[in-house]
PDB file of C-alpha atoms in Angstrom:
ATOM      1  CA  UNK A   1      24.159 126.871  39.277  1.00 46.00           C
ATOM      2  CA  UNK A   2      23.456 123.685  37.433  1.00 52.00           C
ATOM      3  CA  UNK A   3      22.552 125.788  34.196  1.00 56.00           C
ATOM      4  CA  UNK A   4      25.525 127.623  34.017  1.00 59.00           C
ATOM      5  CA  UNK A   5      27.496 124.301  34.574  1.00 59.00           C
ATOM      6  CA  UNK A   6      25.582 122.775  31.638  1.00 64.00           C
ATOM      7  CA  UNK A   7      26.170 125.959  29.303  1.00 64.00           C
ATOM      8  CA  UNK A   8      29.894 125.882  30.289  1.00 79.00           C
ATOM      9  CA  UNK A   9      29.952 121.789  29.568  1.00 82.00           C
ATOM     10  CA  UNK A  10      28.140 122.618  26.366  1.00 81.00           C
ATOM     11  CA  UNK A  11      30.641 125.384  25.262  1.00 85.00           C
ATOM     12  CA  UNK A  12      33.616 123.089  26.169  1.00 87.00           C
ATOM     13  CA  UNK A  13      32.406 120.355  24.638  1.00 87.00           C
ATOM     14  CA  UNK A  14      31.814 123.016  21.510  1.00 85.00           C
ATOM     15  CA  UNK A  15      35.252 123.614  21.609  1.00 89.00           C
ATOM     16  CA  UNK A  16      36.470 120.407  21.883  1.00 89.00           C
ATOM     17  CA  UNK A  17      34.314 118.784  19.016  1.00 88.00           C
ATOM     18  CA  UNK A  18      35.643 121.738  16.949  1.00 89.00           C
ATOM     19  CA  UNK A  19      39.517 120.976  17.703  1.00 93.00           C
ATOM     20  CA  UNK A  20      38.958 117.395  16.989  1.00 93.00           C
ATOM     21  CA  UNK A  21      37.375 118.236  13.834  1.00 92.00           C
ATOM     22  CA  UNK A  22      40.574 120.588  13.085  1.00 94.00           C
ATOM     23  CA  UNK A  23      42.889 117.988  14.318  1.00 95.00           C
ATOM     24  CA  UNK A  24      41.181 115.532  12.214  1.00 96.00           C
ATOM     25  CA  UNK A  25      41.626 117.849   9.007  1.00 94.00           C
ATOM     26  CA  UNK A  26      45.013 118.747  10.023  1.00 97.00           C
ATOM     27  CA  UNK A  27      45.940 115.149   9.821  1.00 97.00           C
ATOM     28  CA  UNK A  28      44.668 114.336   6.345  1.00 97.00           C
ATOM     29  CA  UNK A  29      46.240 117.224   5.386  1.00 97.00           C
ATOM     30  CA  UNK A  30      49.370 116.594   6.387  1.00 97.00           C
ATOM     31  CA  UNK A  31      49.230 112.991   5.053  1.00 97.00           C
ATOM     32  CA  UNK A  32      48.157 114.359   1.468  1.00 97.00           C
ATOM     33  CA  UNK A  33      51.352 116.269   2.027  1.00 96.00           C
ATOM     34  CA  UNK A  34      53.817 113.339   1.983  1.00 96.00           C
ATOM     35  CA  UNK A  35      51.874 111.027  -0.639  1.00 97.00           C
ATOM     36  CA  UNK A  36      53.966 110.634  -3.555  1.00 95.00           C
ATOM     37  CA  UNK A  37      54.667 113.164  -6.261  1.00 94.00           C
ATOM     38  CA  UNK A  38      52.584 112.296  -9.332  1.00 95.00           C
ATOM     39  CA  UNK A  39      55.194 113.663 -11.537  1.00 95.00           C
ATOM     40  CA  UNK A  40      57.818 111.565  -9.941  1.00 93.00           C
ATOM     41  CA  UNK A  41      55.638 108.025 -10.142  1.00 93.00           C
ATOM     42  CA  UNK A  42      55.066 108.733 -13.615  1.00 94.00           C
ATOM     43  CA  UNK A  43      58.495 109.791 -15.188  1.00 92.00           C
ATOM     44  CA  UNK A  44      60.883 107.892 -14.101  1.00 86.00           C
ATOM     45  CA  UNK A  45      64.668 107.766 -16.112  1.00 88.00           C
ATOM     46  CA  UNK A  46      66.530 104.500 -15.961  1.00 91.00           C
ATOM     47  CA  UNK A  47      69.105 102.691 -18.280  1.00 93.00           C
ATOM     48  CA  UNK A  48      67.072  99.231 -18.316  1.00 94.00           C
ATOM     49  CA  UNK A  49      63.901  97.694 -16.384  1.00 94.00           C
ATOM     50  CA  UNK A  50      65.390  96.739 -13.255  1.00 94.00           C
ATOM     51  CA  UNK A  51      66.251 100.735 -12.744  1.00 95.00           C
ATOM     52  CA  UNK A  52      62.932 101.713 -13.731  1.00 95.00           C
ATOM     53  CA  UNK A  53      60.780  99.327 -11.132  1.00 95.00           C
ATOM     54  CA  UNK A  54      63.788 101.010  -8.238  1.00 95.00           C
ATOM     55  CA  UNK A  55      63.074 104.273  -8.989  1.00 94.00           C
ATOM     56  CA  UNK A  56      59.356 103.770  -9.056  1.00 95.00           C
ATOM     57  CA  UNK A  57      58.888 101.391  -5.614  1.00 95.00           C
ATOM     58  CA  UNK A  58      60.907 104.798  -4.606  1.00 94.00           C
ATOM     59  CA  UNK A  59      58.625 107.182  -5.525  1.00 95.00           C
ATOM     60  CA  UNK A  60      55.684 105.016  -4.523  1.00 96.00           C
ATOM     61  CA  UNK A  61      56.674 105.470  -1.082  1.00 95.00           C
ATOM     62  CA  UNK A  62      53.840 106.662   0.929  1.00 95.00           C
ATOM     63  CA  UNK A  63      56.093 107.803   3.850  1.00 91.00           C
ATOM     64  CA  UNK A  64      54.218 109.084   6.938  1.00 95.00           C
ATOM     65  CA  UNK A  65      50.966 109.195   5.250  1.00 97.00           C
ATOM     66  CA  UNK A  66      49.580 106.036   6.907  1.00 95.00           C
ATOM     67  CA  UNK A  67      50.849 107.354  10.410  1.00 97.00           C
ATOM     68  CA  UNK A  68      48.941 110.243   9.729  1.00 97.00           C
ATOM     69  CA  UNK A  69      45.709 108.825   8.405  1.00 97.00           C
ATOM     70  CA  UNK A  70      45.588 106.829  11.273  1.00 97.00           C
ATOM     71  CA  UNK A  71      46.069 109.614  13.504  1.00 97.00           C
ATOM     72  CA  UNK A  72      43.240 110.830  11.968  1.00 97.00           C
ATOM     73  CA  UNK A  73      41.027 107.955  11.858  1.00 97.00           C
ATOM     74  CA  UNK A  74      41.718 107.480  16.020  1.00 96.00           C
ATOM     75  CA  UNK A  75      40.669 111.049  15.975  1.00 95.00           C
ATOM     76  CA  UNK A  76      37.732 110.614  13.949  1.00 96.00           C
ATOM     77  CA  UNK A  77      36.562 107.781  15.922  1.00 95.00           C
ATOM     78  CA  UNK A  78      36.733 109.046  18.988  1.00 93.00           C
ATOM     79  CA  UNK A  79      34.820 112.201  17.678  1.00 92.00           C
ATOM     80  CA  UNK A  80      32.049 109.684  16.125  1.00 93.00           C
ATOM     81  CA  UNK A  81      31.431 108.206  19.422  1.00 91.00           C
ATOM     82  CA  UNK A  82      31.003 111.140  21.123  1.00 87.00           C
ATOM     83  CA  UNK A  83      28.244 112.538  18.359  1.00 89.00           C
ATOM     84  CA  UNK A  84      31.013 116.016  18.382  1.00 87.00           C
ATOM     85  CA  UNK A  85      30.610 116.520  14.444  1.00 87.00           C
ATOM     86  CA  UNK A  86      28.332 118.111  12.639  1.00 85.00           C
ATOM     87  CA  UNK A  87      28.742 116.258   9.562  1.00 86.00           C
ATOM     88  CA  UNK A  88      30.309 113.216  10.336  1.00 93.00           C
ATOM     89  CA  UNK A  89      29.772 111.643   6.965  1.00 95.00           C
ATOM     90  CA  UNK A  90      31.500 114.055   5.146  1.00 93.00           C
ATOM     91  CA  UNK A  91      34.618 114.016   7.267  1.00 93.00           C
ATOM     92  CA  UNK A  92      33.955 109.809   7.158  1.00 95.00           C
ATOM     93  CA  UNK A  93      34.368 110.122   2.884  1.00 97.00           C
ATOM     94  CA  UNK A  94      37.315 112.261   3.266  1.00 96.00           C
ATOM     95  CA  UNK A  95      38.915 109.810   5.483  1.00 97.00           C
ATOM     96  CA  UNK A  96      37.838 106.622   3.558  1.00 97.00           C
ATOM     97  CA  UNK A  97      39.254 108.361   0.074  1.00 98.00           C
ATOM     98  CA  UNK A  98      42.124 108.863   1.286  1.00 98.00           C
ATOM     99  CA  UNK A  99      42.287 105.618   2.895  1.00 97.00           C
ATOM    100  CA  UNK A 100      41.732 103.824  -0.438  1.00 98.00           C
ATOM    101  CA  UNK A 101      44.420 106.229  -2.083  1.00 98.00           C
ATOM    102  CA  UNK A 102      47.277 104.857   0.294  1.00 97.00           C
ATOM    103  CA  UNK A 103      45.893 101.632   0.199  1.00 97.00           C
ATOM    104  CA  UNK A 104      46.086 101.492  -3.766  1.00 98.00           C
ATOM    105  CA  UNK A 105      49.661 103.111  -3.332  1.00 97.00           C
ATOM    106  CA  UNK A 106      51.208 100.880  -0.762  1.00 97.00           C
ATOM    107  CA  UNK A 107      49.631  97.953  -2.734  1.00 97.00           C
ATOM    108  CA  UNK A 108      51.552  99.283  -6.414  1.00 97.00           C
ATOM    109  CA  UNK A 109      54.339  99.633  -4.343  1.00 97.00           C
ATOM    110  CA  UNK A 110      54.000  95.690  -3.113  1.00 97.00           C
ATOM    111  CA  UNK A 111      53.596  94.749  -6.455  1.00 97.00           C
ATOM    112  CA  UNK A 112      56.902  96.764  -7.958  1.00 97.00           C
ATOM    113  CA  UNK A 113      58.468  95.517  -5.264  1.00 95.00           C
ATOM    114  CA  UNK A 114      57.835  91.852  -6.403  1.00 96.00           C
ATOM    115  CA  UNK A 115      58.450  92.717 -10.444  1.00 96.00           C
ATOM    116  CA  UNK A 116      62.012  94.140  -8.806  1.00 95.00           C
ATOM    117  CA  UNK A 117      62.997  90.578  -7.726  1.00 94.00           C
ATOM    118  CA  UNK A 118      61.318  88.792 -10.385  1.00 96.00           C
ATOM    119  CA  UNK A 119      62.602  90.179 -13.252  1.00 95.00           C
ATOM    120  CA  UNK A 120      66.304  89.735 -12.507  1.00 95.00           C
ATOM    121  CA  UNK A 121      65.427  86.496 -12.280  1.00 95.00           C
ATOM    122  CA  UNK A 122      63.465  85.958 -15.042  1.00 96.00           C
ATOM    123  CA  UNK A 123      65.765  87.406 -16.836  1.00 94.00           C
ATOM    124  CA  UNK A 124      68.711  84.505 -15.793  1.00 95.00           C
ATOM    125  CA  UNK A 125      66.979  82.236 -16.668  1.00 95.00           C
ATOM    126  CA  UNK A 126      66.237  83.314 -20.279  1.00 95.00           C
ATOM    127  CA  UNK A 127      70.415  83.662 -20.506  1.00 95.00           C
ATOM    128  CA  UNK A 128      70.537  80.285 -19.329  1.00 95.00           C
ATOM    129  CA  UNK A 129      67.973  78.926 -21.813  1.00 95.00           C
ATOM    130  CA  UNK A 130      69.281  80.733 -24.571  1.00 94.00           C
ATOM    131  CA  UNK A 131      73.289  79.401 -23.434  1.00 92.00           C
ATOM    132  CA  UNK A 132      71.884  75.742 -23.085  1.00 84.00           C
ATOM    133  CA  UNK A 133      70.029  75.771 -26.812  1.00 67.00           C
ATOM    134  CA  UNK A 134      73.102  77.845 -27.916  1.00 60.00           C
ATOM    135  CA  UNK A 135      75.147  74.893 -26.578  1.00 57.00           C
ATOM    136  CA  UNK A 136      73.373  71.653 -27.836  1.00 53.00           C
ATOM    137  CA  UNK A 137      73.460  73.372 -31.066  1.00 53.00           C
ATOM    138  CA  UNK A 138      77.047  73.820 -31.205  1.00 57.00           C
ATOM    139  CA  UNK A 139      77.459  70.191 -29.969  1.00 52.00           C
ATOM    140  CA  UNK A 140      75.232  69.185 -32.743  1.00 51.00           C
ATOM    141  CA  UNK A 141      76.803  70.951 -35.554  1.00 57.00           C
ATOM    142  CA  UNK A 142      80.228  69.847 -33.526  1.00 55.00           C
ATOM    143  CA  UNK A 143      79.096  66.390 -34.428  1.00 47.00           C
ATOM    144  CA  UNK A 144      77.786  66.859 -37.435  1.00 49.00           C
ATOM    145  CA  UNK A 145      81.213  68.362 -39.049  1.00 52.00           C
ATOM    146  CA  UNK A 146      82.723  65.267 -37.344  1.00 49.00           C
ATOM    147  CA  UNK A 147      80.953  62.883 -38.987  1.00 50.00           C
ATOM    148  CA  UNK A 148      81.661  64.985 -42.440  1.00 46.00           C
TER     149      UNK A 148
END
């Protein structure tokens, strides 16, 4: 009796490492899914900067992607620890690419999203440079004509 309670935790635990290595795929898959379009990071239509660096912190959003990699990294792990893959390292180097993909993404996306309240700024305070000079020049030549 003992064997065929050993084959049957064997074939179980068969299964089961095989559905955690689906479930694992089937969440990298569907996080690929929602990553950004490539297309739509790239070409992006706007009438000055400030539309440009909206449109592309838009289309840098990585949506559910990180919910689903770390569905599949809990997955993973779990599957690790219990020795259930076959090839762990390969699965490991899927997750950790993709990993470093939304990583790089969310990071761009950090960094438009800084540009996108710099720039405005920047921006007023080249007017206001530009006003001030414009200013103590026309006060100079002001006085200068009135000293003509």
């Amino acid at each position: 009796m003992s064997d065929q309670t050993t084959l049957a935790d064997d074939d179980l635990f068969g299964e089961a490492a095989a559905e955690m290595r689906e479930e694992v795929a089937g969440h990298l898959d569907d996080a690929r899914a929602v990553l950004p379009d490539p297309d739509a990071v790239w070409d992006v239509e706007a009438d000055n900067v400030l539309g440009v660096l909206n449109t592309l912190r838009s289309a840098l959003d990585v949506g559910d992607a990180a919910e689903h990699l770390r569905q599949a990294k809990k997955t993973f792990i779990v599957g690790q620890r219990a020795d259930a893959f076959d090839d762990p390292d390969d699965l490991e180097a899927k997750i950790e690419d993709l990993e470093s993909l939304v990583t790089a993404i969310e990071d761009a996306e950090d960094t438009v999203g800084d540009l996108t309240g710099t720039v405005p700024g920047i921006r007023n305070q080249l007017r206001e440079a530009v006003e001030g000079d414009g200013a103590a020049a026309d006060a100079a030549d002001d006085t200068s004509d009135a000293e003509a």
